[in-house]
Amino acid sequence: MLAQTEERFHGLLTIERTRYGDDVIVLSFAGELDLAELTFVHEVLEPVLAEPRAMVVVDLSELEFIGVKGVGMLFELAESRPGQDLLRLLPSRHASVNKVLGLTGVTAAIPAVSG
């Protein structure tokens, strides 16, 4: 299966969107995700949200900071796939990001996988 990758940058955030066929989309976030990047993130997410049957893996392994708006975006993504087994989260290598994800309930809303 061939992968198609698109990488986009905005400020301190990089998002790489990789598609594996019609079934799997991996969103890899690196840097800092907060209010300043929200419009940019929604531009990248719109096509993903429009494909409710695709498995989405949110790779936060390289994310160094996540603010409240970033957490809200993750909940929005989780709500786009209610009751389905089509969303997974790869936690950050940074303990501070994972602490925020745990305290806000993101890790309860999106099942985690190990990398």
XYZ file of C-alpha atoms in Angstrom:
115
model
C 0.000 0.000 0.000
C 1.443 3.323 -1.042
C 1.426 6.204 1.402
C 0.718 9.797 0.443
C 2.230 12.367 2.779
C 1.619 16.099 3.052
C 3.528 18.231 5.546
C 2.412 21.721 6.561
C 3.950 24.307 8.872
C 2.510 27.217 10.815
C 4.450 29.088 13.458
C 5.715 26.569 15.999
C 3.548 23.708 14.736
C 4.131 21.124 12.030
C 1.401 18.723 10.929
C 2.140 15.794 8.696
C -0.884 14.054 7.182
C -0.170 10.602 5.789
C -2.806 8.560 4.020
C -2.534 4.809 3.627
C -5.053 3.869 0.942
C -8.649 4.798 1.718
C -8.665 3.301 5.191
C -6.046 4.979 7.406
C -4.981 8.586 7.986
C -2.121 9.428 10.350
C -1.940 12.999 11.660
C 1.492 13.672 13.172
C 1.840 16.826 15.263
C 5.236 18.324 16.202
C 6.004 21.486 18.133
C 3.371 23.526 19.965
C -0.404 23.327 19.552
C -2.375 26.240 20.941
C -4.691 29.111 20.001
C -2.352 30.686 17.427
C -2.411 27.500 15.326
C -6.131 26.729 15.619
C -7.222 28.024 12.188
C -4.323 26.186 10.572
C -5.227 22.948 12.391
C -8.859 23.176 11.259
C -7.729 23.613 7.640
C -5.762 20.374 7.912
C -8.559 18.560 9.794
C -11.487 19.481 7.527
C -10.776 16.808 4.899
C -10.197 14.242 7.646
C -13.489 15.036 9.373
C -15.236 14.664 6.022
C -14.168 10.998 5.908
C -15.994 9.379 8.833
C -15.108 5.814 7.758
C -11.330 6.265 7.770
C -9.272 5.156 10.788
C -7.443 8.192 12.173
C -4.286 7.879 14.220
C -3.282 11.095 16.001
C 0.472 10.920 16.541
C 1.494 13.358 19.276
C 4.890 11.758 19.891
C 6.736 14.932 18.817
C 4.300 17.435 20.373
C 6.063 19.536 23.021
C 3.138 21.667 24.244
C -0.638 21.526 24.045
C -2.953 24.295 25.172
C -6.666 24.313 25.882
C -7.569 24.916 22.231
C -5.464 21.932 21.189
C -7.294 19.783 23.732
C -10.603 21.057 22.345
C -9.536 20.077 18.845
C -8.834 16.517 20.031
C -12.300 16.304 21.599
C -13.801 17.618 18.351
C -12.014 14.855 16.486
C -13.273 12.285 19.017
C -16.853 13.553 18.589
C -16.560 13.109 14.821
C -16.291 9.346 15.356
C -18.747 8.534 18.174
C -19.162 4.911 19.125
C -16.736 3.819 16.441
C -13.398 2.128 16.675
C -11.817 4.548 14.200
C -9.639 6.839 16.297
C -6.386 6.196 18.151
C -3.870 8.394 19.944
C -0.113 7.947 20.048
C 1.008 9.822 23.200
C 3.749 12.428 23.330
C 7.329 11.750 24.364
C 6.908 14.789 26.637
C 5.439 14.059 30.063
C 3.889 17.541 30.362
C 1.751 16.982 27.238
C 0.621 13.555 28.442
C -0.251 15.003 31.847
C -2.555 17.573 30.191
C -4.145 14.834 28.045
C -4.816 12.745 31.149
C -6.116 15.585 33.333
C -8.512 16.836 30.656
C -9.892 13.384 29.832
C -8.531 13.160 26.287
C -6.930 9.795 27.002
C -10.292 8.495 28.205
C -12.042 9.742 25.045
C -9.420 8.528 22.560
C -7.845 5.096 23.045
C -4.052 5.202 23.135
C -1.623 2.993 21.255
C 2.066 2.578 21.922
C 4.648 3.552 19.351
